[in-house]
Coordinates of C-alpha atoms and ligand atoms in Angstrom, one line a residue:
M11 CA 212.2 55.7 59.1
D12 CA 213.3 53.6 56.2
D13 CA 214.1 49.9 56.6
I14 CA 217.8 49.5 57.0
I15 CA 218.4 45.8 56.4
H16 CA 219.4 44.7 52.9
L17 CA 220.8 41.6 51.4
L18 CA 224.5 41.6 50.4
S19 CA 225.1 41.0 46.7
D20 CA 226.4 37.6 45.8
A21 CA 229.7 39.1 44.9
V22 CA 230.2 40.8 48.3
A23 CA 229.0 37.7 50.2
N24 CA 231.3 35.5 48.2
Q25 CA 234.2 37.8 48.8
I26 CA 233.6 37.7 52.5
A27 CA 233.1 34.0 52.6
A28 CA 236.2 33.6 50.5
G29 CA 238.3 35.1 53.2
E30 CA 237.6 32.0 55.3
V31 CA 238.8 29.6 52.7
V32 CA 241.5 31.6 51.0
S33 CA 243.5 33.8 53.4
R34 CA 246.8 33.8 51.4
P35 CA 248.3 32.3 48.2
A36 CA 249.3 29.2 50.1
S37 CA 245.7 28.4 51.0
A38 CA 244.6 28.6 47.3
V39 CA 247.5 26.3 46.5
K40 CA 246.3 23.8 49.0
E41 CA 242.7 23.8 47.6
L42 CA 243.8 23.5 44.0
I43 CA 246.2 20.6 44.5
E44 CA 243.7 18.8 46.7
N45 CA 241.2 19.1 43.9
S46 CA 243.7 17.6 41.5
I47 CA 244.3 14.7 43.8
D48 CA 240.6 14.1 44.2
A49 CA 240.4 14.1 40.4
G50 CA 242.8 11.1 40.3
A51 CA 245.7 12.9 38.9
T52 CA 249.1 11.2 38.7
H53 CA 251.1 14.3 37.6
I54 CA 250.5 17.6 39.3
Q55 CA 252.4 20.8 38.3
L56 CA 252.4 23.9 40.5
V57 CA 253.6 27.1 38.8
I58 CA 254.0 30.1 40.9
K59 CA 255.0 33.7 40.1
D60 CA 255.9 36.3 42.6
A61 CA 255.1 34.1 45.6
G62 CA 251.6 33.6 44.2
R63 CA 250.7 37.3 44.0
T64 CA 250.8 37.3 40.2
L65 CA 250.1 33.6 39.4
I66 CA 249.2 30.4 41.0
Q67 CA 248.6 27.7 38.4
V68 CA 247.9 24.0 39.0
I69 CA 248.0 21.6 36.0
D70 CA 246.9 18.0 36.4
D71 CA 246.2 15.0 34.3
G72 CA 243.1 14.0 36.3
K73 CA 239.7 13.2 35.1
G74 CA 238.8 16.7 33.9
M75 CA 235.3 18.2 33.8
S76 CA 232.4 18.3 31.3
F77 CA 231.5 21.5 29.6
N78 CA 228.7 22.2 32.1
D79 CA 230.6 21.1 35.2
A80 CA 233.4 23.5 34.2
R81 CA 231.0 26.4 34.7
L82 CA 229.2 24.9 37.7
C83 CA 232.3 24.2 39.8
F84 CA 232.6 27.9 40.5
E85 CA 229.2 28.0 42.2
R86 CA 229.1 28.0 46.0
H87 CA 228.2 24.5 47.3
A88 CA 229.0 23.0 43.9
T89 CA 230.6 19.7 44.6
S90 CA 230.8 16.2 43.1
K91 CA 232.0 14.7 46.3
I92 CA 229.0 14.4 48.6
T93 CA 225.3 14.4 48.0
K94 CA 223.9 14.0 51.5
A95 CA 225.0 15.1 54.9
D96 CA 225.5 11.5 55.9
D97 CA 228.2 11.1 53.3
L98 CA 230.4 13.2 55.4
Y99 CA 231.0 10.3 57.7
S100 CA 232.6 8.1 55.0
I101 CA 234.4 10.8 53.2
R102 CA 237.7 9.8 51.5
T103 CA 238.2 12.8 49.3
K104 CA 240.0 16.0 50.3
G105 CA 237.2 18.4 49.4
F106 CA 233.5 18.1 50.1
R107 CA 232.1 21.5 50.7
G108 CA 232.2 22.9 47.2
E109 CA 233.6 26.2 48.4
A110 CA 237.1 26.4 47.3
L111 CA 236.7 27.3 43.6
A112 CA 233.8 29.7 44.4
S113 CA 236.0 31.5 46.9
I114 CA 239.0 31.7 44.7
A115 CA 236.9 33.0 41.8
A116 CA 235.5 35.7 44.1
I117 CA 238.9 37.2 44.7
A118 CA 241.0 36.6 41.6
Q119 CA 241.0 36.3 37.9
V120 CA 240.7 32.6 37.1
E121 CA 241.3 30.8 33.9
L122 CA 240.1 27.1 33.8
K123 CA 240.9 24.8 31.0
T124 CA 239.7 21.2 31.3
K125 CA 239.0 18.2 29.3
R126 CA 237.8 14.7 30.0
A127 CA 239.5 11.8 28.1
E128 CA 236.2 10.8 26.6
D129 CA 235.5 14.3 25.1
D130 CA 236.9 15.6 21.8
M131 CA 237.0 19.2 22.9
G132 CA 237.9 20.8 26.2
T133 CA 236.3 23.7 27.9
L134 CA 237.6 27.2 28.7
V135 CA 236.1 29.3 31.5
L136 CA 237.3 32.8 32.4
I137 CA 235.9 34.2 35.6
E138 CA 236.9 37.3 37.4
G139 CA 235.5 38.3 40.8
T140 CA 232.6 35.8 40.4
E141 CA 231.7 37.2 37.0
I142 CA 231.9 34.7 34.1
K143 CA 233.8 36.4 31.2
E144 CA 233.9 33.4 28.9
H145 CA 232.7 29.9 28.7
S146 CA 233.6 28.2 25.4
L147 CA 235.0 25.1 23.8
T148 CA 238.7 24.9 23.4
T149 CA 241.5 22.5 22.6
T150 CA 243.5 21.4 25.6
Q151 CA 245.0 18.2 26.9
D152 CA 243.2 15.7 29.1
G153 CA 243.0 16.9 32.7
T154 CA 242.6 20.3 34.2
S155 CA 244.6 23.5 34.4
I156 CA 243.5 26.3 36.7
A157 CA 245.4 29.6 36.6
V158 CA 244.7 32.0 39.4
R159 CA 246.0 35.5 38.6
N160 CA 246.3 38.6 40.7
I161 CA 244.9 37.2 43.9
F162 CA 242.9 39.7 46.0
F163 CA 242.9 42.1 43.1
N164 CA 239.5 43.3 44.2
V165 CA 240.2 43.2 48.0
P166 CA 243.1 45.6 48.4
A167 CA 243.0 45.3 52.2
R168 CA 243.8 41.7 51.9
R169 CA 246.4 42.1 49.2
N170 CA 248.2 44.6 51.4
F171 CA 248.1 42.2 54.2
L172 CA 250.3 39.7 52.4
K173 CA 253.8 39.4 53.8
S174 CA 257.0 39.5 51.9
D175 CA 257.5 37.2 48.9
A176 CA 259.9 35.1 50.9
T177 CA 257.3 34.6 53.6
E178 CA 254.5 33.9 51.2
F179 CA 256.5 31.5 49.2
A180 CA 257.7 29.7 52.3
N181 CA 254.1 29.1 53.2
I182 CA 253.3 27.8 49.7
E183 CA 256.2 25.4 49.9
E184 CA 255.0 24.2 53.3
E185 CA 251.5 23.5 51.9
F186 CA 253.1 21.8 48.9
N187 CA 255.4 19.7 51.0
R188 CA 252.5 18.6 53.3
I189 CA 250.5 17.3 50.4
A190 CA 253.4 15.9 48.3
L191 CA 254.8 14.0 51.3
I192 CA 251.7 11.9 51.9
H193 CA 250.9 11.4 48.2
N194 CA 254.2 9.9 47.3
D195 CA 252.6 7.9 44.5
I196 CA 251.9 11.1 42.6
N197 CA 254.5 13.0 40.5
F198 CA 254.8 16.7 41.5
T199 CA 256.8 19.6 40.1
L200 CA 257.0 23.1 41.6
Y201 CA 258.2 26.1 39.6
H202 CA 258.8 29.6 41.0
N203 CA 259.4 32.5 38.7
G204 CA 260.4 30.2 35.9
K205 CA 262.8 28.2 38.0
L206 CA 262.3 24.5 38.8
I207 CA 262.3 24.3 42.5
L208 CA 261.4 20.7 43.1
Q209 CA 260.7 17.7 41.0
L210 CA 259.3 14.7 42.7
Q211 CA 258.9 11.3 40.9
S212 CA 256.4 8.9 42.3
S213 CA 258.4 6.9 44.9
N214 CA 258.1 5.3 48.3
F215 CA 257.4 7.3 51.4
K216 CA 261.0 7.4 52.6
Q217 CA 262.4 8.5 49.2
R218 CA 259.7 11.2 49.0
I219 CA 260.8 12.5 52.4
C220 CA 264.4 12.6 51.3
N221 CA 263.5 14.1 47.9
I222 CA 261.8 17.0 49.8
F223 CA 264.1 17.4 52.8
G224 CA 267.4 16.3 51.4
N225 CA 269.2 13.0 51.0
M226 CA 271.1 13.6 54.2
L227 CA 267.9 12.5 56.0
N228 CA 268.3 9.0 54.5
D229 CA 270.2 7.5 57.4
K230 CA 268.8 9.7 60.0
L231 CA 265.4 8.0 60.0
F232 CA 264.1 4.7 61.2
P233 CA 260.7 3.2 60.5
I234 CA 257.7 2.9 62.7
E235 CA 255.1 0.3 61.8
N236 CA 252.1 -1.0 63.7
E237 CA 248.8 -2.3 62.7
T238 CA 245.7 -3.1 64.7
S239 CA 242.1 -3.8 63.7
F240 CA 241.4 -0.2 64.8
L241 CA 244.2 1.7 63.2
K242 CA 247.4 1.5 61.2
I243 CA 250.5 3.5 62.0
S244 CA 253.4 3.7 59.6
G245 CA 256.1 6.1 58.7
F246 CA 259.5 7.2 59.8
L247 CA 261.0 8.8 62.9
G248 CA 264.1 10.9 63.3
K249 CA 266.9 9.4 65.3
P250 CA 267.2 11.0 68.7
E251 CA 270.6 12.6 68.0
N252 CA 269.0 14.6 65.2
A253 CA 266.5 16.2 67.4
K254 CA 266.3 19.9 66.8
K255 CA 265.6 23.0 68.8
R256 CA 262.8 23.9 66.5
K257 CA 259.8 21.8 65.8
S258 CA 260.6 21.5 62.2
E259 CA 260.0 18.4 60.1
Q260 CA 257.2 17.1 62.2
Y261 CA 254.5 15.7 60.0
L262 CA 251.5 13.7 61.1
F263 CA 248.9 12.5 58.6
I264 CA 245.6 11.0 59.4
N265 CA 243.9 9.3 56.4
H266 CA 246.3 11.0 54.0
R267 CA 245.6 14.5 55.4
Y268 CA 248.2 16.6 57.2
V269 CA 246.9 17.3 60.7
K270 CA 248.0 19.2 63.6
S271 CA 247.2 17.9 67.0
S272 CA 248.9 19.1 70.1
S273 CA 247.8 16.0 72.0
L274 CA 249.1 13.6 69.4
N275 CA 252.3 15.6 69.1
Y276 CA 252.7 15.1 72.8
A277 CA 252.1 11.4 72.4
I278 CA 255.1 11.3 70.0
E279 CA 257.4 13.7 71.7
S280 CA 256.9 12.2 75.2
A281 CA 257.9 8.8 73.8
Y282 CA 261.2 10.4 73.1
S283 CA 261.5 12.2 76.4
Q284 CA 264.2 9.8 77.8
V285 CA 266.4 9.9 74.8
I286 CA 266.6 13.5 73.8
P287 CA 267.4 16.5 75.9
D288 CA 264.7 18.8 77.1
G289 CA 263.8 21.5 74.7
N290 CA 264.7 19.5 71.7
H291 CA 262.2 18.0 69.3
P292 CA 262.3 14.9 67.2
Q293 CA 261.6 14.8 63.5
Y294 CA 258.7 12.6 62.5
F295 CA 256.7 11.6 59.5
I296 CA 253.9 9.5 60.7
C297 CA 250.8 8.3 58.8
I298 CA 247.8 7.0 60.7
E299 CA 244.9 5.3 59.0
V300 CA 241.6 5.0 60.8
D301 CA 238.1 4.3 59.7
P302 CA 236.9 7.6 58.3
A303 CA 233.7 7.3 60.4
T304 CA 235.8 7.8 63.5
I305 CA 237.3 11.1 62.6
D306 CA 235.7 14.4 62.2
I307 CA 237.3 16.5 59.6
N308 CA 234.3 18.7 59.2
I309 CA 235.3 21.2 61.8
S310 CA 236.8 23.3 59.0
P311 CA 238.0 22.1 55.7
T312 CA 240.8 24.7 55.7
K313 CA 242.0 24.1 59.2
V314 CA 244.3 21.2 59.9
E315 CA 242.9 20.3 63.2
V316 CA 240.9 17.1 63.3
K317 CA 238.6 15.7 66.0
L318 CA 239.0 12.1 66.7
Q319 CA 236.3 10.1 68.5
N320 CA 238.9 7.9 70.1
D321 CA 241.4 10.6 70.9
R322 CA 242.7 8.9 74.0
L323 CA 242.9 5.6 72.4
V324 CA 244.9 6.9 69.4
F325 CA 247.1 8.8 71.9
G326 CA 247.9 5.5 73.7
F327 CA 248.6 3.5 70.5
L328 CA 250.7 6.2 69.0
N329 CA 252.8 6.7 72.1
A330 CA 253.3 3.0 72.5
A331 CA 254.2 2.5 68.8
V332 CA 256.8 5.3 68.9
R333 CA 258.4 3.8 72.0
K334 CA 258.4 0.4 70.5
A335 CA 260.0 1.7 67.4
I336 CA 262.7 3.5 69.4
G337 CA 263.4 0.3 71.3
E338 CA 263.3 -2.0 68.4
F339 CA 265.9 -0.1 66.5
S340 CA 268.2 -0.3 69.5
L341 CA 269.0 3.3 69.0
V342 CA 269.6 3.6 72.7
P343 CA 271.0 0.3 73.9
Q344 CA 271.9 2.0 77.1
L345 CA 268.3 2.7 77.8
D346 CA 266.9 0.5 80.5
F347 CA 263.6 -0.1 78.8
D348 CA 261.9 -3.1 80.3
Y349 CA 259.1 -3.1 77.9
N350 CA 257.1 -5.9 76.3
T351 CA 258.4 -6.6 72.9
E352 CA 255.2 -8.4 72.3
L353 CA 253.3 -5.2 72.8
D354 CA 249.7 -6.3 72.6
I355 CA 248.2 -3.6 70.5
N356 CA 247.1 -6.0 67.8
S357 CA 244.0 -7.3 69.4
V358 CA 241.3 -4.9 69.9
P359 CA 238.2 -6.4 71.5
E360 CA 235.1 -6.0 69.4
H361 CA 233.1 -4.8 72.4
G362 CA 233.9 -3.3 75.7
E363 CA 236.5 -0.9 77.0
L364 CA 239.8 -0.8 75.2
K365 CA 242.9 -0.7 77.3
I366 CA 245.6 1.6 76.3
P367 CA 248.8 -0.3 76.1
T368 CA 251.5 0.7 78.4
I369 CA 255.3 0.2 78.4
Q370 CA 257.2 -0.3 81.6
H371 CA 260.4 1.6 81.8
D372 CA 262.7 2.8 84.6
P373 CA 261.4 6.2 85.5
N374 CA 264.6 7.1 87.2
Y375 CA 266.8 6.4 84.2
N376 CA 268.3 9.5 82.8
P377 CA 270.7 9.1 80.0
F378 CA 272.1 12.6 80.4
K379 CA 273.1 12.0 84.0
S380 CA 276.7 11.2 84.7
P381 CA 278.6 9.0 85.1
S382 CA 277.3 7.0 82.2
S383 CA 276.8 10.0 80.0
S384 CA 280.3 11.2 80.4
S385 CA 281.7 8.0 78.9
K386 CA 279.5 7.9 75.9
S387 CA 279.9 10.2 73.1
N388 CA 276.7 12.1 72.6
N389 CA 275.9 15.4 71.0
Y390 CA 273.9 16.7 73.9
T391 CA 276.5 17.9 76.2
S392 CA 277.5 21.4 75.4
N393 CA 281.2 22.1 75.6
Y394 CA 281.1 24.1 78.7
S395 CA 283.7 23.1 81.2
P396 CA 282.3 20.4 83.5
K397 CA 284.3 21.4 86.4
P398 CA 283.3 24.2 88.7
K399 CA 285.9 26.8 88.8
G400 CA 287.3 28.6 91.7
N401 CA 288.6 27.2 94.9
M402 CA 287.3 26.9 98.4
Q403 CA 289.1 30.0 99.7
D404 CA 287.3 32.0 97.2
W405 CA 284.1 30.3 98.0
D406 CA 284.5 31.4 101.7
S407 CA 285.1 35.0 100.8
F408 CA 282.2 34.7 98.4
L409 CA 279.9 33.5 101.2
R410 CA 281.2 36.3 103.5
G411 CA 280.2 38.7 100.8
I412 CA 276.7 37.3 100.6
K413 CA 276.2 37.4 104.4
T414 CA 277.2 41.0 104.6
T415 CA 275.2 42.0 101.7
D416 CA 272.7 44.6 102.8
V417 CA 270.6 47.2 101.2
T418 CA 273.6 49.4 101.1
P419 CA 276.7 47.7 99.8
K420 CA 279.6 47.7 102.2
T421 CA 282.1 50.1 100.9
D422 CA 284.9 48.9 103.1
S423 CA 284.9 45.4 101.8
A424 CA 284.5 46.4 98.2
P425 CA 287.5 45.7 96.1
E426 CA 289.2 48.5 94.3
K427 CA 288.0 47.1 91.1
T428 CA 284.4 48.1 91.9
V429 CA 281.5 47.5 89.7
L430 CA 279.6 50.6 88.9
F431 CA 276.0 50.8 87.9
D432 CA 274.6 53.8 86.3
N433 CA 270.9 54.7 86.6
N434 CA 270.0 52.4 83.8
N435 CA 271.5 49.6 85.6
E436 CA 274.1 49.4 82.9
L437 CA 277.6 48.6 83.8
E438 CA 280.3 51.1 82.9
N439 CA 283.0 48.9 84.0
V440 CA 282.7 45.3 84.9
E441 CA 285.3 43.4 86.8
V442 CA 284.8 40.5 89.2
D443 CA 287.5 38.8 91.2
T444 CA 285.8 35.4 91.8
Y445 CA 283.6 33.2 89.7
F446 CA 282.0 29.8 89.7
I447 CA 280.6 27.9 86.8
L448 CA 277.6 25.9 87.9
Y449 CA 276.2 23.0 85.9
K450 CA 278.2 24.0 82.9
K451 CA 275.7 26.7 82.3
Y452 CA 275.5 29.3 85.0
L453 CA 278.1 31.8 86.0
L454 CA 278.0 32.9 89.6
V455 CA 279.8 36.1 90.3
K456 CA 279.8 38.8 93.0
F457 CA 278.9 42.2 91.9
N458 CA 278.7 45.1 94.3
E459 CA 278.6 42.6 97.2
K460 CA 275.6 40.9 95.6
P461 CA 275.8 37.5 94.2
M462 CA 274.6 37.5 90.6
L463 CA 273.8 34.4 88.6
V464 CA 274.2 34.7 84.8
N465 CA 272.8 32.2 82.3
I466 CA 275.8 31.8 80.0
P467 CA 274.1 30.6 76.8
R468 CA 271.5 33.3 77.1
A469 CA 274.2 36.0 77.7
N470 CA 276.1 34.7 74.8
E471 CA 273.0 34.7 72.6
R472 CA 272.5 38.4 73.4
I473 CA 276.2 39.2 72.7
L474 CA 276.2 37.3 69.4
Y475 CA 272.8 38.7 68.4
E476 CA 274.0 42.3 68.8
S477 CA 277.3 41.7 67.1
Y478 CA 275.5 40.0 64.1
L479 CA 273.1 42.8 63.8
Q480 CA 276.1 45.1 63.6
A481 CA 277.8 42.9 61.1
L482 CA 274.7 42.9 58.9
R483 CA 274.1 46.7 59.2
E484 CA 277.6 48.2 59.2
N485 CA 280.7 46.2 59.9
P486 CA 280.8 42.8 58.1
M487 CA 282.7 40.1 59.9
T488 CA 286.1 39.1 58.7
I489 CA 286.1 35.9 56.8
Q490 CA 288.7 33.2 57.2
Q491 CA 289.1 31.3 53.9
S492 CA 289.1 27.5 54.3
L493 CA 291.9 25.5 52.8
F494 CA 289.5 22.5 52.4
P495 CA 286.0 23.9 51.9
E496 CA 283.3 21.7 53.2
T497 CA 280.3 20.9 51.1
I498 CA 276.8 20.9 52.4
V499 CA 273.8 19.3 50.9
L500 CA 270.5 20.9 51.7
S501 CA 266.8 20.3 51.1
A502 CA 265.3 22.2 48.2
A503 CA 263.6 24.7 50.6
Q504 CA 266.7 25.3 52.6
A505 CA 268.8 25.7 49.4
E506 CA 266.4 28.3 48.1
L507 CA 266.6 30.3 51.3
L508 CA 270.3 30.1 51.5
C509 CA 270.6 31.5 48.0
E510 CA 268.4 34.3 49.1
I511 CA 270.4 35.2 52.1
R512 CA 273.9 34.5 50.7
E513 CA 275.0 38.1 50.8
E514 CA 273.9 38.5 54.4
M515 CA 275.7 35.3 55.3
H516 CA 278.8 36.8 53.8
N517 CA 278.5 39.8 56.1
L518 CA 278.1 37.3 58.9
G519 CA 281.4 35.7 58.0
Y520 CA 280.3 32.8 55.9
D521 CA 281.5 32.6 52.3
I522 CA 279.1 30.2 50.7
E523 CA 279.1 29.3 47.1
P524 CA 276.3 27.4 45.4
M525 CA 277.6 24.4 43.4
N526 CA 274.5 22.8 42.0
N527 CA 270.9 23.0 43.0
C528 CA 271.1 21.9 46.6
Q529 CA 274.9 21.7 47.1
F530 CA 277.0 24.5 48.5
A531 CA 280.7 24.9 49.2
I532 CA 281.6 26.6 52.4
N533 CA 284.7 28.5 51.4
G534 CA 285.1 30.7 54.4
T535 CA 283.9 31.0 58.0
P536 CA 284.0 33.8 60.5
Y537 CA 287.5 34.7 61.6
G538 CA 288.3 33.2 65.0
D539 CA 285.3 31.0 65.0
N540 CA 286.1 27.7 66.7
N541 CA 283.8 26.1 64.1
A542 CA 282.2 23.3 65.9
D543 CA 280.1 21.9 63.1
V544 CA 279.6 24.5 60.5
K545 CA 277.3 22.4 58.5
S546 CA 274.8 21.7 61.2
V547 CA 275.0 25.3 62.4
I548 CA 274.0 26.5 58.9
E549 CA 271.4 23.8 58.5
S550 CA 269.6 24.5 61.8
M551 CA 270.0 28.2 61.3
L552 CA 268.1 28.0 58.0
D553 CA 265.4 26.0 59.7
E554 CA 265.1 28.5 62.4
Y555 CA 265.2 31.4 60.0
R556 CA 262.5 29.8 57.9
F557 CA 260.3 29.1 61.0
N558 CA 260.7 32.7 62.2
M559 CA 259.9 34.0 58.8
M560 CA 256.7 32.1 58.6
T561 CA 255.5 32.9 62.0
Q562 CA 256.8 36.3 63.0
R563 CA 257.4 39.7 61.8
D564 CA 259.4 40.3 58.7
E565 CA 262.5 42.1 60.0
R566 CA 265.0 40.1 58.0
D567 CA 268.2 41.2 59.6
K568 CA 266.9 40.6 63.1
N569 CA 265.6 37.2 62.1
L570 CA 268.9 36.3 60.6
A571 CA 270.9 37.6 63.6
L572 CA 268.6 35.7 66.0
S573 CA 268.7 32.5 64.0
L574 CA 272.4 32.4 63.9
A575 CA 272.9 33.5 67.5
R576 CA 270.6 30.8 68.7
Q577 CA 272.6 28.1 66.9
K578 CA 275.9 29.4 68.2
R579 CA 275.1 30.4 71.7
S580 CA 276.1 27.0 73.1
L581 CA 279.2 26.6 70.9
M582 CA 281.4 29.0 72.7
K583 CA 284.6 27.9 74.4
P584 CA 284.0 27.2 78.1
L585 CA 285.0 30.2 80.2
S586 CA 288.1 29.0 82.0
S587 CA 289.9 32.0 83.5
L588 CA 289.0 35.1 85.4
E589 CA 290.2 37.1 82.4
E590 CA 287.8 35.4 80.1
V591 CA 284.9 35.8 82.5
N592 CA 285.5 39.5 82.8
H593 CA 285.8 39.9 79.1
F594 CA 282.6 38.0 78.7
L595 CA 280.7 40.1 81.2
Q596 CA 282.1 43.3 79.7
R597 CA 280.8 42.2 76.3
L598 CA 277.4 41.4 77.8
F599 CA 277.1 44.8 79.5
A600 CA 278.3 46.6 76.4
C601 CA 275.2 45.3 74.7
L602 CA 272.2 47.6 74.2
F603 CA 269.9 45.3 76.2
P604 CA 272.0 43.1 78.5
T605 CA 269.1 42.1 80.6
L606 CA 267.1 40.0 78.2
T607 CA 267.8 37.7 75.3
P608 CA 266.4 38.7 71.9
S609 CA 263.5 36.4 72.7
N610 CA 262.9 38.1 76.0
K611 CA 264.4 35.6 78.4
K612 CA 266.1 36.9 81.5
I613 CA 269.8 36.7 81.3
Y614 CA 270.9 37.3 84.9
E615 CA 269.4 37.6 88.3
Y616 CA 270.7 38.8 91.6
L617 CA 270.4 36.3 94.4
S618 CA 268.8 38.3 97.2
E619 CA 269.1 37.3 100.8
E620 CA 265.4 36.8 101.0
S621 CA 265.4 34.4 98.0
L622 CA 268.2 32.4 99.6
E623 CA 266.4 32.4 102.9
K624 CA 263.3 31.1 101.2
M625 CA 265.3 28.3 99.7
L626 CA 267.0 27.4 103.0
Ligands
ADP715 P1 235.0 20.5 46.6 O1 236.5 20.1 46.4 O2 234.8 20.7 48.1 O3 234.1 19.6 46.0 P2 235.7 22.8 45.0 O4 235.2 24.1 44.9 O5 237.2 22.6 45.4 O6 234.8 21.9 46.0 O7 235.5 22.1 43.7 C1 234.2 21.9 43.1 C2 234.1 20.8 42.2 O8 234.8 21.0 41.0 C3 234.7 19.5 42.7 O9 233.8 18.8 43.5 C4 235.0 18.7 41.4 O10 233.9 18.0 40.9 C5 235.4 19.9 40.5 N1 236.8 20.0 40.3 C6 237.6 21.0 40.9 N2 238.9 20.9 40.6 C7 239.0 19.9 39.7 C8 240.0 19.2 39.0 N3 241.3 19.7 39.1 N4 239.8 18.2 38.2 C9 238.5 17.8 38.1 N5 237.4 18.3 38.7 C10 237.6 19.3 39.5
MG716 MG1 238.1 21.2 46.7

């Protein structure tokens, strides 16, 4: 039999390896911009067409390349950044493996123009699927321009795998933001399909944050600052009242690299745990600087996870620093922090075990607990009625109902207004005669002699979701024009999204008109909406929509309906009469899927006798 093993051609091997480095347009963007930064650029322009499908171009004013280097840089393992393995431990550049350009050239048509200040002529290289098409002298300005055209042109499977333009561009923007944030001394511009999306002048870190995420962040942030001989922490934290349901605007940088670390994220979030409600997440923009020898970025150059030698130590410092910052800015004067202001994290012993600093606080303190919370105005309490409804007589009859509840409902005690279930467990007609609101959040009713507990916000989410879907697909909501339209200022990314979904928002009852780049007038809102804070609803809805878009499937109308439903589920008027409760339940059970929320959370549950017996 013939031998069956053969070596893959370079082109095929490169294409396969390329998949690891370049999985989508956004990863090419990251690599190219990082190269520009490594080249010492002060101005970096990113030009995108069709979300990167047609063109990704990065133009910089960095140090450029020589004639030979311009050709060599496309070879695998061609790098100017390390020469021996040991260099890895002191690396201060973004790249070091010499794989990015080789990978990009393997799956796209690339045009490189580059010139060093000391050379008279620049160099042009055209390379297509690893094949050099041209290598010649050219006239060009100092610096480097790399244009990547028709990404994955020779790997159709990958090209087909790309998501919608909106999704791909959101990913590009995210990569761009991550890099631009932490390199605030560099000027960046971003164009998409000929339109200027973002122009960032060199500025301080806070201005950079606001330039990217919108000026409204300016007074929503407070600084965090801490320096020890071992590490330096700086940056900005979001005020607790701006905490969001989604983990958006959470940026952690170690040595000028964006990193993701669930343990460090926990160190930050847990420092907030006493000042923001459960399930909400603070914004943060934190930069940590440590000796490069103590972090391992070599796990994968494209992944954002890092390994820290002193993981636990960094955790402790970070947690303490965030707490200290929260305390220092007296954001929560009611907080009973009994912590050391002279937090001793500045002296790290040269030798021996390091102690993680701790802060003492009252573990029983809960700012959301009444009575104190009722007196202060905070944004955390939903507007459900705080008082349980119903009276004791009803309660008695209610309990009687529970006691007699058996496998077969007692027909004799059933009220005329019976609740009927069909085989699908769907209610044809819902009517209850007693109800209780518990903890402002649960509705307790008796159905068919069985006590049933309904999670009100979840039920409302389902009701809203289905009505929004319908509004998007067939029956647009009626708009109530505002006499005094509010204006809303968004971040560049949010503004772009909003322009894209303006028509759908109109169907959902929002008449929104762009004023200038990032400013919009809200001319109309859904008829009958009690309109809590329409601006924050829209803002957080856009965040959620963007997040879903980047992480989940691409069903745009479902994503929209869900994003809006989630913002508004807690804004409904508290249920305050039997009529309202019945109307609410009828709407729930008229839904296609009344049992689960769109994100698959249970909406109601019957309280069986066994479960109550287990409890008591
Ligand atoms: P790495 O960044 O890991 O070294 P790359 O494949 O990204 O590998 O780049 C290879 C080499 O090409 C770099 O080491 C650098 O010398 C050169 N290079 C790439 N992009 C630029 C640029 N924009 N300006 C100057 N030199 C560049
Ligand atoms: Mg590189």
